[in-house]
GROMACS .gro file of C-alpha atoms in nm:
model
  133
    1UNK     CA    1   9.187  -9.711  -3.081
    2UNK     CA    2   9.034  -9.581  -3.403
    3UNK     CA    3   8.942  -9.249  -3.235
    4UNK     CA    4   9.276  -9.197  -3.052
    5UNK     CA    5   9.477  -9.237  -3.393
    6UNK     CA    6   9.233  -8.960  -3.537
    7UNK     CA    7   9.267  -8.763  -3.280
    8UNK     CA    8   9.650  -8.814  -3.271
    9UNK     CA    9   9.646  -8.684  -3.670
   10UNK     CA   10   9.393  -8.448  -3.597
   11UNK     CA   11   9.617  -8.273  -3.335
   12UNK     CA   12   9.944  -8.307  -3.512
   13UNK     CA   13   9.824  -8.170  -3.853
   14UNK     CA   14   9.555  -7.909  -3.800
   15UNK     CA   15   9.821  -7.759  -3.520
   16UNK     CA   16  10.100  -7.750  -3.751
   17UNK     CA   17   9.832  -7.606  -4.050
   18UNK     CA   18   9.736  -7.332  -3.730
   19UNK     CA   19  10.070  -7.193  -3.685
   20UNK     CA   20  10.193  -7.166  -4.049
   21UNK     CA   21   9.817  -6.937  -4.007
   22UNK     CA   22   9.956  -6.788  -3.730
   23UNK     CA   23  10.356  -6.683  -3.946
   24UNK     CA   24  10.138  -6.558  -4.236
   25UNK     CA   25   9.859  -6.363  -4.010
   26UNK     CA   26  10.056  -6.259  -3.711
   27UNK     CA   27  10.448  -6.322  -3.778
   28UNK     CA   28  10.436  -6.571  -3.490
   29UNK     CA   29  10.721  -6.840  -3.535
   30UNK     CA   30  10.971  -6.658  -3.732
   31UNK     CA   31  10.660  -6.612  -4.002
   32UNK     CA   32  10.675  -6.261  -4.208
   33UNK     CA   33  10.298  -6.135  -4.112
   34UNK     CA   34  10.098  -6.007  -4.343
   35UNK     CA   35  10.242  -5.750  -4.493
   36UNK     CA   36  10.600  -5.966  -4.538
   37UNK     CA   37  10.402  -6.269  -4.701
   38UNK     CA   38  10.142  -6.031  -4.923
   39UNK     CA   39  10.476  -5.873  -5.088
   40UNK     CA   40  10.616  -6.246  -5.091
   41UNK     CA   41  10.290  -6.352  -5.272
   42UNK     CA   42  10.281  -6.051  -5.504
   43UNK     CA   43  10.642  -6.130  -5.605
   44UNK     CA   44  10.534  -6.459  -5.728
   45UNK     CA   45  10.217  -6.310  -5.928
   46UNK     CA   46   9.981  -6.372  -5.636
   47UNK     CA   47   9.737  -6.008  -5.667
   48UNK     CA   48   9.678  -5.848  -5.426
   49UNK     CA   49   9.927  -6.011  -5.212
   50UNK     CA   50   9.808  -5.871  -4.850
   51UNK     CA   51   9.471  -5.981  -4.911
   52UNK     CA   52   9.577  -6.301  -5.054
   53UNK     CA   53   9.823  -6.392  -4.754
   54UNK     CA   54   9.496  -6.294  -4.529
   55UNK     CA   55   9.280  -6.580  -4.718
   56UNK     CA   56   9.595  -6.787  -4.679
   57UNK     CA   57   9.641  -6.720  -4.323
   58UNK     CA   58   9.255  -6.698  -4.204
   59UNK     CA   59   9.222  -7.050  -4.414
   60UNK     CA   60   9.539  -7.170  -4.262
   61UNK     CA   61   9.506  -7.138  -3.921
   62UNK     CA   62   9.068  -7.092  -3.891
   63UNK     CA   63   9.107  -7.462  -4.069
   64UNK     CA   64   9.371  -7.585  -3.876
   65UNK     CA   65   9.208  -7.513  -3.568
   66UNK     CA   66   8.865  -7.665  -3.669
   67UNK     CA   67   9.061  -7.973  -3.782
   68UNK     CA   68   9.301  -8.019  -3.454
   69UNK     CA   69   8.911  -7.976  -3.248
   70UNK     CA   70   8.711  -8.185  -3.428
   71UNK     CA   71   8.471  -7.910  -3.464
   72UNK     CA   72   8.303  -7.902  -3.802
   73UNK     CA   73   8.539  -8.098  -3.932
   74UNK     CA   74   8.456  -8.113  -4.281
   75UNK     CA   75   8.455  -7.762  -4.327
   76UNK     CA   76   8.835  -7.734  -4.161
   77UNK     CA   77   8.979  -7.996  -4.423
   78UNK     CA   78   8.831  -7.820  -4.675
   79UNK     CA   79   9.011  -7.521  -4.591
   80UNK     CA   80   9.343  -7.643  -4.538
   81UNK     CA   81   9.296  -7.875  -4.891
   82UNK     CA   82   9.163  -7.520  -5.066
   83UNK     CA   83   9.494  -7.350  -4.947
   84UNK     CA   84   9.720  -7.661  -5.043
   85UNK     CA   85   9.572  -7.695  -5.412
   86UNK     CA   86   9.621  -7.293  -5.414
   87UNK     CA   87   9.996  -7.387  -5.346
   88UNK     CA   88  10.046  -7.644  -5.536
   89UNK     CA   89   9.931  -7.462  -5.856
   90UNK     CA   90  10.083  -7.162  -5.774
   91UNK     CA   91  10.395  -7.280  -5.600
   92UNK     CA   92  10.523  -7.628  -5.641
   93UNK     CA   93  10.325  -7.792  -5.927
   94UNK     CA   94  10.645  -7.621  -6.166
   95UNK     CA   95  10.911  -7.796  -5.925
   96UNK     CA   96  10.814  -8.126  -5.967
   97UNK     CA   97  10.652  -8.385  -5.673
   98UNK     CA   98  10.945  -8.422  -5.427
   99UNK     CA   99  10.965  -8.213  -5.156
  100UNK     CA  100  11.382  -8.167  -5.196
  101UNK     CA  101  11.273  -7.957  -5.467
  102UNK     CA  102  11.031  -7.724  -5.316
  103UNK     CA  103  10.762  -8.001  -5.511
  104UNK     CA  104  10.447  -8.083  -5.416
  105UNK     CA  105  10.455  -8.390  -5.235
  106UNK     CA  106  10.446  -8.226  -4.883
  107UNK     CA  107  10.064  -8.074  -5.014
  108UNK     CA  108   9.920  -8.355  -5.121
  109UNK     CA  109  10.008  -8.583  -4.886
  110UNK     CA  110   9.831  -8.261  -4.588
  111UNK     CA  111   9.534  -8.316  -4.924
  112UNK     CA  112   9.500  -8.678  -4.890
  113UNK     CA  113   9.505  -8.667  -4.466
  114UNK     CA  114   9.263  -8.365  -4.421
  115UNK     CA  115   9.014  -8.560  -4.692
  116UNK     CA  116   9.050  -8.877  -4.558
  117UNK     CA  117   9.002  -8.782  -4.158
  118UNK     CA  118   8.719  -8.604  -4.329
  119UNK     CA  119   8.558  -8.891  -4.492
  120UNK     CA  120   8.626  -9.130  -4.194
  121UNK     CA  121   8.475  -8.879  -3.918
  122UNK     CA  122   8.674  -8.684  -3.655
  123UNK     CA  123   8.622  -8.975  -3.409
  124UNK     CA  124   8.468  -8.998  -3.036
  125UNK     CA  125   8.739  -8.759  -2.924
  126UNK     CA  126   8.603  -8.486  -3.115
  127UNK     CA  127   8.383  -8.174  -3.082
  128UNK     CA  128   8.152  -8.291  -3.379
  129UNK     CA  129   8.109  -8.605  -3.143
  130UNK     CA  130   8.037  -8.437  -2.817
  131UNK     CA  131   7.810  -8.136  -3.017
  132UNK     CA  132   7.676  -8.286  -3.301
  133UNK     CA  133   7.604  -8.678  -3.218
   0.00000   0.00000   0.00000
């Protein structure tokens, strides 16, 4: 059961981290693309913003995918925690922890999940486990 929960978190966040990857890199999901989200980021002091959204978006939704797989899992949480800390300093550390006001709380709890799944292992339903065993 272990390894079906993992997988279960694995899927739910590292798809979700993938397509807010996929709004920033390709405007998929009512997302701005890259040029829409580097003049976003520049707006907010974020230089320059179009390559920034590309770390952002390559971080986003290369980590996301590693994470939902299983595959090199380590390096896919550390991705999507990189890109969270990155918004929480630069976006919602001055807002305050709740989420109701555009806080942090939402970031660290991603943080906390991709960290932890890394520290357990990706489980038996995993790509590390099938490739890497």
């Amino acid at each position: 059961m272990l390894s079906l929960g993992l997988l279960i978190i694995r899927l739910v966040v590292g798809l979700a981290l993938a397509a807010h990857g996929a709004q920033k890199l390709f405007g998929w999901f009512g997302g701005y693309g890259l040029k829409g989200t580097g003049g976003w980021m520049e707006s907010i002091g974020i230089k320059p913003g179009y390559t920034m959204a590309l770390l952002a978006g390559l971080a986003e939704f290369g980590g996301g995918l590693l994470f939902a797989a299983g595959l090199f899992t380590e390096i896919g949480a550390v991705l999507i925690a990189g890109t969270m800390l990155v918004a929480i300093v630069k976006v919602h550390l001055q807002n305050g922890f709740w989420v109701t006001s555009n806080g942090y709380e939402f970031n660290l709890i991603l943080i906390a999940v991709v960290i932890g799944v890394a520290l357990t292992g990706a489980g038996d339903y995993s790509l590390d486990y099938l490739w890497l065993k």
